[in-house]
Each structure stands twice: as structure tokens, then as C-alpha cells.
Short mmCIF file of C-alpha atoms in Angstrom, two decimals:
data_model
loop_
_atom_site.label_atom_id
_atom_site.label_comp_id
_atom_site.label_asym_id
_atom_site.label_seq_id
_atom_site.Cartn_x
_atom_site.Cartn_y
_atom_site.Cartn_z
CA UNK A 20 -1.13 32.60 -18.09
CA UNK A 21 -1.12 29.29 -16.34
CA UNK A 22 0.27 26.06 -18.34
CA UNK A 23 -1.56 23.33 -17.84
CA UNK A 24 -0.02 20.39 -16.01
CA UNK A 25 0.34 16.93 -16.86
CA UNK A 26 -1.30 14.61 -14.28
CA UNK A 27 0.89 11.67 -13.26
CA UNK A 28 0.86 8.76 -11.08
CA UNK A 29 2.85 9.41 -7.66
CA UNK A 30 3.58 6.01 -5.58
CA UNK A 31 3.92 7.66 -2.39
CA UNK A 32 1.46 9.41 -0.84
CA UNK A 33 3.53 13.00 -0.44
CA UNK A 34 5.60 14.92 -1.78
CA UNK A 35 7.54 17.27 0.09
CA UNK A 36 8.13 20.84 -1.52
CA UNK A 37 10.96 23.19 -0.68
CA UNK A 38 12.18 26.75 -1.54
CA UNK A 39 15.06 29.03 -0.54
CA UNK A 40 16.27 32.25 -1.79
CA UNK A 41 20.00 32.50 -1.76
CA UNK A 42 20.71 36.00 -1.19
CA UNK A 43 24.39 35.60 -2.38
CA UNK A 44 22.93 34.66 -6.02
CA UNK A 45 20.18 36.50 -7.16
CA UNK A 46 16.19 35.78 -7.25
CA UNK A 47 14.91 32.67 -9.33
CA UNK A 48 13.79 32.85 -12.53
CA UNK A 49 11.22 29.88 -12.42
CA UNK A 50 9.29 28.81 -9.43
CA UNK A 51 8.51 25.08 -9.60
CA UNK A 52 5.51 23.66 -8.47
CA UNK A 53 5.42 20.10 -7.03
CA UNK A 54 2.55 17.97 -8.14
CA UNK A 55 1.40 15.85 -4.97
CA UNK A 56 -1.14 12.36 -5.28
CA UNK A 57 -3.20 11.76 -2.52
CA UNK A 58 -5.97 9.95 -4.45
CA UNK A 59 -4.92 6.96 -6.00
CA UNK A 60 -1.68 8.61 -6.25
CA UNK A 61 -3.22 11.33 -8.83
CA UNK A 62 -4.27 14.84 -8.81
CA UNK A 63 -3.36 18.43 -10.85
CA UNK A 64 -1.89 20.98 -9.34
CA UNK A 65 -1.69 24.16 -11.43
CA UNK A 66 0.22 27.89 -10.46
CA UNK A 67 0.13 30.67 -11.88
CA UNK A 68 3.51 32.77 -12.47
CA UNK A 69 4.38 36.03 -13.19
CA UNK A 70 0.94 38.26 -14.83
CA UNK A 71 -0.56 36.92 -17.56
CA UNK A 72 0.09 39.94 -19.32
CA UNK A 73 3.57 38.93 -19.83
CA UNK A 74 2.51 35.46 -21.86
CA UNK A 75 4.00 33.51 -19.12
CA UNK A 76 3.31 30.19 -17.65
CA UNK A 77 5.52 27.20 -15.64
CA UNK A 78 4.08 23.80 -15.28
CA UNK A 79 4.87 21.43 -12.86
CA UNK A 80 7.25 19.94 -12.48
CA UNK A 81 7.07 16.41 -10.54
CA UNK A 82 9.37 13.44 -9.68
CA UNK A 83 7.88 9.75 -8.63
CA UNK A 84 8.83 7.97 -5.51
CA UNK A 85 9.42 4.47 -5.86
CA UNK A 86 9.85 3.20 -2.34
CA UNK A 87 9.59 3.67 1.37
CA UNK A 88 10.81 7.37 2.85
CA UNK A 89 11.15 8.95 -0.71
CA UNK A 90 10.20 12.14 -0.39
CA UNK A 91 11.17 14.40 -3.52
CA UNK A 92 11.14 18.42 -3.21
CA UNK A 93 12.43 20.56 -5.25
CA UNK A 94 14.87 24.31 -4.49
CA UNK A 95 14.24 27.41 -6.50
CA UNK A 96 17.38 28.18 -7.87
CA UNK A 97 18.60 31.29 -10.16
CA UNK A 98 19.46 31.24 -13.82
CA UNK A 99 22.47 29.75 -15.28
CA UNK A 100 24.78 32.70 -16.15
CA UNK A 101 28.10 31.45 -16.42
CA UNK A 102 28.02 30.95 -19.85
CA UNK A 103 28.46 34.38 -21.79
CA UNK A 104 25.81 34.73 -24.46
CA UNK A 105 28.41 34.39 -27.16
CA UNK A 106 26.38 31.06 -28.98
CA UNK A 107 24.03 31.76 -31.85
CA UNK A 108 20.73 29.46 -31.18
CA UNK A 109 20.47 30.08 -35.16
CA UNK A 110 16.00 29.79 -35.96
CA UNK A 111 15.77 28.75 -32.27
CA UNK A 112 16.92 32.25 -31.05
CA UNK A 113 13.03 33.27 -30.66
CA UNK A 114 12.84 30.45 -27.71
CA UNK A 115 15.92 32.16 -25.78
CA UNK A 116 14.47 35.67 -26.63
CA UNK A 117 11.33 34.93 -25.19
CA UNK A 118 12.99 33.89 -21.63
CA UNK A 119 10.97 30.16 -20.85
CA UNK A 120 14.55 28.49 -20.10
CA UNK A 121 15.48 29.50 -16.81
CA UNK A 122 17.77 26.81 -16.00
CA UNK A 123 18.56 25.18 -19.33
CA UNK A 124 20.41 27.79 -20.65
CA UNK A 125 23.91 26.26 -20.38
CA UNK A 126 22.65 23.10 -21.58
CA UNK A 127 21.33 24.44 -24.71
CA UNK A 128 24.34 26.81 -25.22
CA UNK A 129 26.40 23.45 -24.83
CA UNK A 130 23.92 21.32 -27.23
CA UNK A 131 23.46 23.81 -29.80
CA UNK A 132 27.43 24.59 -29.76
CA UNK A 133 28.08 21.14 -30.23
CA UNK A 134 25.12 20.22 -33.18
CA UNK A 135 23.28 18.02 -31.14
CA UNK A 136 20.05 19.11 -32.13
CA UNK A 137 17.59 18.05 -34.08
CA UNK A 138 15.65 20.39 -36.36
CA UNK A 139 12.03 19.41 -37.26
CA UNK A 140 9.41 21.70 -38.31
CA UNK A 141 6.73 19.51 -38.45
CA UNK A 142 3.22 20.91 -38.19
CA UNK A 143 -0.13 19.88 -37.41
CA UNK A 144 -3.25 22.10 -37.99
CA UNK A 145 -6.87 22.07 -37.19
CA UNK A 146 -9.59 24.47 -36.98
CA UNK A 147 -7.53 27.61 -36.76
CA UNK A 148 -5.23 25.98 -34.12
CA UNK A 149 -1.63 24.82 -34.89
CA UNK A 150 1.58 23.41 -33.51
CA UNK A 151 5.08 23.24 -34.78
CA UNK A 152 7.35 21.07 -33.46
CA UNK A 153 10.62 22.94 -34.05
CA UNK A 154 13.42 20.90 -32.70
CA UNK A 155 14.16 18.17 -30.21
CA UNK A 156 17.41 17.16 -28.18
CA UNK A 157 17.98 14.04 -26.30
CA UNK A 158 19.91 11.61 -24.49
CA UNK A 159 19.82 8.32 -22.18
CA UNK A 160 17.95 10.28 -19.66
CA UNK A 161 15.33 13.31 -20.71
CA UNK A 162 14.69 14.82 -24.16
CA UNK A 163 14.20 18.28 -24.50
CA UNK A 164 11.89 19.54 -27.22
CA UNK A 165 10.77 23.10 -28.60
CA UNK A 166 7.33 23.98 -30.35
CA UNK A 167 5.46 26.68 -31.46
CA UNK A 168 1.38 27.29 -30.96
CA UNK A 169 -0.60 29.94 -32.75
CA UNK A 170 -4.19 30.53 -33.24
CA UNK A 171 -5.92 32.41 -36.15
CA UNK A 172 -8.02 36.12 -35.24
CA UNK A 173 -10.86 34.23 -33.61
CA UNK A 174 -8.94 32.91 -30.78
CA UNK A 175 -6.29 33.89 -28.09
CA UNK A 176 -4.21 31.30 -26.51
CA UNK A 177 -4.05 30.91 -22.82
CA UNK A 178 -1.84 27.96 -22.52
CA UNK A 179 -1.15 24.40 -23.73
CA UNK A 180 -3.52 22.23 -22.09
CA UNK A 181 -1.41 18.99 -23.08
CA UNK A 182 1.68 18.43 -24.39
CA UNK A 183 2.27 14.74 -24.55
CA UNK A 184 4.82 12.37 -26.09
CA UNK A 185 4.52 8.54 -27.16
CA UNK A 186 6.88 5.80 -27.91
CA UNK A 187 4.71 4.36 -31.24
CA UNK A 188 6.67 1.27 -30.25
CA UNK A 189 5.17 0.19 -27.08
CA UNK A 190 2.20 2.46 -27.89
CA UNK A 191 2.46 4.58 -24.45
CA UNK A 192 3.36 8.17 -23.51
CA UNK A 193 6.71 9.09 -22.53
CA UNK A 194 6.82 10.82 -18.39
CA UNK A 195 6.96 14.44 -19.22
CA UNK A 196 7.67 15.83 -16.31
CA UNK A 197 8.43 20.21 -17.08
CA UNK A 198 6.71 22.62 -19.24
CA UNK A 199 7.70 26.26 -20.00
CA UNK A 200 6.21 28.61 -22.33
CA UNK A 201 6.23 32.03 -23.39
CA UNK A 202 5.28 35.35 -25.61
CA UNK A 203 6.95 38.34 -23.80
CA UNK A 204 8.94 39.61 -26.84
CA UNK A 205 5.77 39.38 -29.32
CA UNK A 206 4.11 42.46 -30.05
CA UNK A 207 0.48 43.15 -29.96
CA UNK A 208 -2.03 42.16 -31.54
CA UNK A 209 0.32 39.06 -32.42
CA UNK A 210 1.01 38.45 -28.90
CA UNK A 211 -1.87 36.44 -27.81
CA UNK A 212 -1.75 34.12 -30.98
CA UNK A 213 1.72 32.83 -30.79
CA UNK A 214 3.02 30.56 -27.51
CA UNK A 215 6.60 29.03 -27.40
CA UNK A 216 7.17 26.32 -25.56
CA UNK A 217 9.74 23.60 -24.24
CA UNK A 218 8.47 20.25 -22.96
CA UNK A 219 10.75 17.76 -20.91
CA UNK A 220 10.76 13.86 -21.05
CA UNK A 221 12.28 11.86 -18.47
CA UNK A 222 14.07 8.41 -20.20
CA UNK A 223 14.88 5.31 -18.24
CA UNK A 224 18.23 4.66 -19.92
CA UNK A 225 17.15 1.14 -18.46
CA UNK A 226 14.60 0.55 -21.07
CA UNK A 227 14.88 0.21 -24.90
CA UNK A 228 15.80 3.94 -26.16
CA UNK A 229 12.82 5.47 -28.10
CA UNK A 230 13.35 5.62 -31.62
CA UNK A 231 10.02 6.87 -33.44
CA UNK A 232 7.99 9.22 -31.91
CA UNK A 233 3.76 11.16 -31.86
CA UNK A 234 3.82 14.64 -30.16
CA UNK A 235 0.75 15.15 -29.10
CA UNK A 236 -0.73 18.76 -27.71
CA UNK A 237 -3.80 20.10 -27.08
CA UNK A 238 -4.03 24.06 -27.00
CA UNK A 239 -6.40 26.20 -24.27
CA UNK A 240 -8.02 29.55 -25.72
CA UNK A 241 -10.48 32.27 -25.07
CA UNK A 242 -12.16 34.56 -27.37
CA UNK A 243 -10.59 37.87 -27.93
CA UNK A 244 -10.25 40.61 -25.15
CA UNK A 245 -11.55 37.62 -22.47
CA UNK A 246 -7.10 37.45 -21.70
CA UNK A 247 -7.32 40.91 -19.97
CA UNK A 248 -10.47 39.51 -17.84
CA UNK A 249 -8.89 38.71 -14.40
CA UNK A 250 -11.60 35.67 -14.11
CA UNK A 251 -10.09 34.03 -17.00
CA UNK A 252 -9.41 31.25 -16.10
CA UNK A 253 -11.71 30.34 -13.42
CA UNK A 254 -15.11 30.41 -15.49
CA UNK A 255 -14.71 27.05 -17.48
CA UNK A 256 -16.99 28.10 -20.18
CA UNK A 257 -15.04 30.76 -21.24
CA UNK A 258 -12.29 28.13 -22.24
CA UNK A 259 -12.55 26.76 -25.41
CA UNK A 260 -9.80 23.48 -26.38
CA UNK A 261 -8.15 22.43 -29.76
CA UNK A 262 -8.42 18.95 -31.01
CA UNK A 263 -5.35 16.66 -30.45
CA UNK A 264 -2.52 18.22 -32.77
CA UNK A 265 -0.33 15.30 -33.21
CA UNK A 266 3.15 15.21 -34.81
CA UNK A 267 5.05 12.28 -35.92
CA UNK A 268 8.58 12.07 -35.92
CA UNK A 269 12.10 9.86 -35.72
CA UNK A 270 14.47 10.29 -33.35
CA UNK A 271 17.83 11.06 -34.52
CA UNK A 272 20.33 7.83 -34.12
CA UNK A 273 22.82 10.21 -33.21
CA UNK A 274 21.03 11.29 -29.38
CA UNK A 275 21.55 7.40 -27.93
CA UNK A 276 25.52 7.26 -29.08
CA UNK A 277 26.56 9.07 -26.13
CA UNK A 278 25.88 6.76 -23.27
CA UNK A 279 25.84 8.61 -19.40
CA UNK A 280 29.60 8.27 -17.73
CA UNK A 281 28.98 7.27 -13.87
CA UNK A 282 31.44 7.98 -11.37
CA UNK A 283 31.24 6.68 -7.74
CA UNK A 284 33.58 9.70 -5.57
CA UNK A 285 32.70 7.89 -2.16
CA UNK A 286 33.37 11.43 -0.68
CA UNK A 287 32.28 11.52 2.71
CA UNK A 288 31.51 15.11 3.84
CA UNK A 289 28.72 16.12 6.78
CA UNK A 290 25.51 17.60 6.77
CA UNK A 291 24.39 19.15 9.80
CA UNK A 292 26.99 17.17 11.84
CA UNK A 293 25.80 14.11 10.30
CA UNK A 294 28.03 11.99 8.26
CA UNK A 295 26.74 11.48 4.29
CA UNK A 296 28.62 10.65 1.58
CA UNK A 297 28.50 11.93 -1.82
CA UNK A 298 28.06 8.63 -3.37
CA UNK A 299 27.44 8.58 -7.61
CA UNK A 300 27.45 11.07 -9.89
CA UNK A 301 26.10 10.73 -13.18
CA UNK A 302 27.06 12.70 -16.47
CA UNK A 303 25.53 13.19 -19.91
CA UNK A 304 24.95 15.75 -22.38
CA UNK A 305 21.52 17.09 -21.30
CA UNK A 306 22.00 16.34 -17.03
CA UNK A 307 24.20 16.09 -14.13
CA UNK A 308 23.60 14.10 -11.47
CA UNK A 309 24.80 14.05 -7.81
CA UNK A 310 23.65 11.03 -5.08
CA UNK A 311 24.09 11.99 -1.36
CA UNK A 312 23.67 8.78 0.40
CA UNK A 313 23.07 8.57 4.34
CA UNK A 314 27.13 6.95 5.74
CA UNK A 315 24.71 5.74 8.51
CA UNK A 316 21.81 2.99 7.56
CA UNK A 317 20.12 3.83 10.65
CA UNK A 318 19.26 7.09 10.36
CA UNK A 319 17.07 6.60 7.27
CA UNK A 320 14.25 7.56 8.80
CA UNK A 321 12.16 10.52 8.37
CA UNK A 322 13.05 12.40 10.84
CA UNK A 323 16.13 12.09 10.67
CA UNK A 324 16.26 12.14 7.08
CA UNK A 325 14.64 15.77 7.61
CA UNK A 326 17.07 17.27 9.86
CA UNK A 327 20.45 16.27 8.03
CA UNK A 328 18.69 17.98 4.59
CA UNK A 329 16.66 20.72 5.33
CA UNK A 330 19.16 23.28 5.84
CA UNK A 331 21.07 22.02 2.44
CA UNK A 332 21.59 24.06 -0.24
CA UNK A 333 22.58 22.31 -3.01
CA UNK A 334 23.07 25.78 -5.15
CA UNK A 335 25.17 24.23 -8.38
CA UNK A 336 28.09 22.74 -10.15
CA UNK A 337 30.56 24.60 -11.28
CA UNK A 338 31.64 23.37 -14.69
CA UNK A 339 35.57 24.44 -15.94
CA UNK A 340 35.93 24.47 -19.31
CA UNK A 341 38.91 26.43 -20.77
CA UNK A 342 39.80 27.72 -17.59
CA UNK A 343 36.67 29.31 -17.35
CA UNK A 344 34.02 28.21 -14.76
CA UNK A 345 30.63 27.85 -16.02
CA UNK A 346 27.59 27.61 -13.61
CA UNK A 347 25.69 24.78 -13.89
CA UNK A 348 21.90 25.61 -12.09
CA UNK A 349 20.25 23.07 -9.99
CA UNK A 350 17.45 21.80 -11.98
CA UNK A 351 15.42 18.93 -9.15
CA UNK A 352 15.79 16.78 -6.77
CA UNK A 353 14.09 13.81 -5.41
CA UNK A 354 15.03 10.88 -2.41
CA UNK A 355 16.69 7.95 -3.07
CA UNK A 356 16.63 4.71 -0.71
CA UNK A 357 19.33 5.53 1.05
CA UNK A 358 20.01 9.68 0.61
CA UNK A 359 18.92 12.28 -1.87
CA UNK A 360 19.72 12.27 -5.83
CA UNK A 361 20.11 16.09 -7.01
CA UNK A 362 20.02 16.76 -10.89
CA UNK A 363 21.64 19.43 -12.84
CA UNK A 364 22.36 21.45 -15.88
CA UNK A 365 24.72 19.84 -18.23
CA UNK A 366 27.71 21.25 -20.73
CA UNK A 367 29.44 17.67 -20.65
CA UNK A 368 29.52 18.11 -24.67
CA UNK A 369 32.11 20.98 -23.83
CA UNK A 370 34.11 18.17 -22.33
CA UNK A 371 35.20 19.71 -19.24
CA UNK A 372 38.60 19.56 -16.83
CA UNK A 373 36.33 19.28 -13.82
CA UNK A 374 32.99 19.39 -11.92
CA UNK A 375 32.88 20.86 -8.57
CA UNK A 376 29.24 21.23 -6.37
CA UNK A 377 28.56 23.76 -4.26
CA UNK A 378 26.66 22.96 -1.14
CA UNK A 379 25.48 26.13 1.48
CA UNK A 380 23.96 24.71 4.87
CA UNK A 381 22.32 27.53 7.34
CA UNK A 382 23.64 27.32 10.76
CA UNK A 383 21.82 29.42 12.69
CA UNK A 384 21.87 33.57 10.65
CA UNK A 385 24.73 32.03 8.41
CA UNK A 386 25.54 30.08 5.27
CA UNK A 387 28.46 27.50 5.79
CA UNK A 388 29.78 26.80 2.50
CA UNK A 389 30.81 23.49 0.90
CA UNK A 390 32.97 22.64 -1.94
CA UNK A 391 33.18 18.76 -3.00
CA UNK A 392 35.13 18.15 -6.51
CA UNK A 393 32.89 15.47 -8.13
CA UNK A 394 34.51 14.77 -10.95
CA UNK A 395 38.50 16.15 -12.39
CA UNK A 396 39.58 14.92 -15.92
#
């Protein structure tokens, strides 16, 4: 099942996309497409993941560049599983159960843990198409929210065509950026007539913090038995679309009270014997943040750029809490002026004694790795 993407505008003209496999750590759980604009900075890119069999889809996930030689890509990175699996995600269980996190699972632990979350359960219906909108989390930078699709006998869902979100406000959508969405735990014939999802929204924590809020979605289907039909998909008038299923809500107060702590470590460190320095890093309850900035203006180039990052690993932070370590997963990353700005999994709710990222650079068959202490309490 493929998840539709969201197109958005890209002010470069690239974006570069990277993988790696660390061997040490396990395989990736989500593979994250990178959404490029070459005309008039706008296109879709859509991948499939997994079989559709299993009800599973990733959308892409895309960051902007803003000025000269920033070139965003993006590391496939393993699931979060420092955390032991000892919090109860209460009605919201179903969404872990039915594996679309990946990453955000030590966030979500941390957010649910600590009651920042918002519970919803606000429907829309129409036609024999309907979405819940089961809960929401937020702060300064992203909110995270969770819905629910179904469809009545006469249709079968093949993914969420749009899932939008708009400050009523200013009257304009939000930047989602990540979608994820998933059946596997639903039994037959139920299976293809319920979809859970999880949207992302990036924030500027620069601009007024939204306050009332329209979900807005728009569900894909096919008529039943066309899911087992390896062309589905392909033939465009097999698909068949709801109308806009819009939800309106209020934010909860409570989501812009806890403002994002900025630290500036100035830790030099190098990168394939070139000097960088691990320059900001940024804290809140739903991301971390890490800025690598070049020590040396003049080698902010691309080429150069290139060749001091593309061995870099940036794997995670490791999170202590309670003397016990808790992984936090690389989530994106995306260039800056002057370096690279890596984001993160968060558990700051769990207030912890000290953040420590984990670098591994390849030179030549091996993995040299690096341990920088960001951030001790």
C-alpha cells in the first residue's frame, strides 16, 4: 500500500538522499523517501514499502532548503529500543500494535508517560468514508497527530491520499512533512476497511503558535478484491477518492508552555580530518536537535561539504534517565548555511541527566566511533 505524499514547495533545486545500514544496530524499520522539486520547485514522489498485503505504507518525508549549498538527505536508521515497553499507550495502544512508528517510539513512550497528549475523537463522515482524529501532541516545533480511516463493505482502502492541517487563523495549511500508516494486526475481512495513521507538522516556533485547528484528509480506495490485483495502483480508474473529511479542533494551551531549551556546546571534533564543530543543540518534548557547523568558512562548498559528511553516521543520542540509557533514533536531517542540522527522537519530558550523540564515520572497511556529550544536567 503506498501513502500518498504531500507535494511541497522545495527552494533549491535538489535534494540529496542518503542511506546506510549499520550492521552493528539492526535493519531499519522505515525507509524514507526524499521528495525532490525540479519544476518550479514541485513534484510527488511516491514508494512503495513493504507488500501491500501487510496494510503498509511510508510517505515522504521532505525538508526545504532555504539558501545557497543546502542540500538535505536523510539516513535510514533502526527503531528506538531503549525504552522497555513498560508504558501503557491506554486507547492509543492499537497505533503501537499496528507498528507505523518506527522512530517515534521513545517520544511517545515519553509524551504519553508524562500526559501530554491530547485526546480528541472527532469524526467526520461521508459517503461510507470516515476519519477519526484520535489524539494530537505538540510543541514549538512539530505536532504529532493520530487518526483512524475506515470504509463501509463497498470499498477497501488503499491509502490516505491527503492528510492536511490548517491554521483557521491565517487560513493556510500547516508543512506536514511525514506520514505513516498501518493495518497489520487487523484481521480479515476488517483489514482492508480500517487504516491507522500518524501525520507530522513541522512549527516555526518563530511564528505565532497555532491555536485552532481543520484536519483535513482525503481517503484512496478500490472496490473489493481489486487490493490483491498487483496493478492496483497503476490503473487510475480503478481508484476511487473520498470527499474532503475535515475535522475541527483547539489546540490544547498546555503544548506551547514548554518552550525549546538551546544549548550552544562549541565542541569542536573532526570529520574526515576536517575540523567541524558541534555548534547548537536544541531540546523539546517532541525533538532533539544537533547543528554541526563547518570550523572552516571556506570550505562551504559543495565539494567539500560532500567529503567531510558522507561517511558520517550520525546513528543517535543516547538519553540517561535513571541511570538507564535510552536510545534516541535519528529521525532527519537537512544543511544548514554553514554545516548540517540533524534531528532526533525526544524523552526531554523524562528530564534527563544527560544527552550524548553517537557519530560512526567509515574509514576505509571500518567504523570509527564518536562520542560527543551534548548536553549533562
Amino acid at each position: 500500500m503506498i501513502n500518498s505524499s504531500q507535494e511541497q514547495s522545495l527552494l533549491n533545486d535538489a535534494v540529496r538522499m542518503r542511506e546506510e545500514m549499520d550492521k552493528d544496530t539492526g535493519s531499519a524499520a522505515v525507509r524514507l523517501a526524499v521528495q525532490t522539486g525540479m519544476e518550479r520547485g514541485q513534484m510527488k514522489l511516491r514508494k512503495r514499502f513493504l507488500s501491500k498485503s501487510m496494510g503498509f505504507s511510508v510517505a515522504a518525508a521532505m525538508i526545504a532548503a532555504a539558501v545557497l549549498f543546502i542540500l538535505p538527505y536523510f539516513h535510514t536508521v533502526p527503531k528506538s529500543a531503549g525504552l522497555e515497553r513498560s508504558v501503557d499507550w491506554g486507547e492509543l495502544e492499537v497505533f503501537r500494535e499496528n507498528g507505523i512508528f518506527g522512530t517515534d517510539v521513545a517520544t511517545l513512550d515519553s509524551v504519553i508517560r508524562s500526559g501530554y497528549i491530547q485526546l480528541v475523537n472527532k469524526t467526520a463522515e461521508s459517503e461510507g468514508y470516515a476519519i477519526t482524529l484520535n489524539a494530537v501532541t505538540a510543541d514549538e516545533n512539530r505536532i504529532i497527530y493520530f487518526y483512524t480511516a475506515t470504509t463501509d463493505e463497498k470499498q477497501e482502502i488503499y491509502s490516505i491520499n491527503s492528510a492536511k492541517m490548517k491554521n483557521l487563523a491565517t487560513d493556510s495549511y500547516l508543512n506536514t512533512t511525514t506520514q505513516l500508516g498501518g493495518n497489520i494486526k487487523i484481521a480479515e475481512p476488517e483489514k482492508n476497511h480500517v487504516f491507522y495513521g500518524r501525520g507530522i507538522v513541522e512549527l516555526n516556533r518563530t511564528e505565532p503558535f497555532p491555536q485552532h485547528i481543520e484536519a483535513e484528509f482525503r481517503i484512496a480506495s478500490v472496490n473489493p478484491g481489486k487490493m490483491a490485483d498487483r496493478k492496483t495502483g497503476t490503473i487510475m480508474a480503478d481508484m476511487h477518492y473520498s470527499k474532503l473529511l475535515k475535522v475541527s479542533f483547539a489546540l490544547d494551551p498546555k503544548f506551547k508552555q514548554h518552550k525549546t531549551q538551546i544549548v550552544k556546546p562549541n565542541l569542536p571534533f573532526s570529520l574526515n580530518g576536517h575540523e567541524v564543530v558541534l555548534s547548537q543543540v536544541e531540546m523539546s518534548p517532541l525533538l532533539i536537535q544537533a547543528r554541526v557547523a563547518l570550523k572552516n568558512p571556506e570550505e562551504n562548498d559543495w565539494e567539500t561539504r560532500n567529503d567531510i559528511f558522507k561517511d558520517a553516521f550520525f546513528q543517535e543520542i543516547l538519553s540517561k534517565v535513571q541511570g538507564k540509557s535510552i536510545q534516541l533514533s535519528l529521525v532527519s536531517g537537512g544543511g544548514t548555511e554553514d554545516g548540517y542540522a540533524y534531528a532526533f527522537a525526544s524523552n526531554w519530558l523524562d528530564n534527563p541527566r544527560s544527552l550524548e550523540l553517537k557519530i560512526k564515520e567509515r574509514t576505509g572497511s571500518k567504523l570509527e566511533e564518536i562520542n560527543l556529550k551534548v548536553y549533562t544536567k
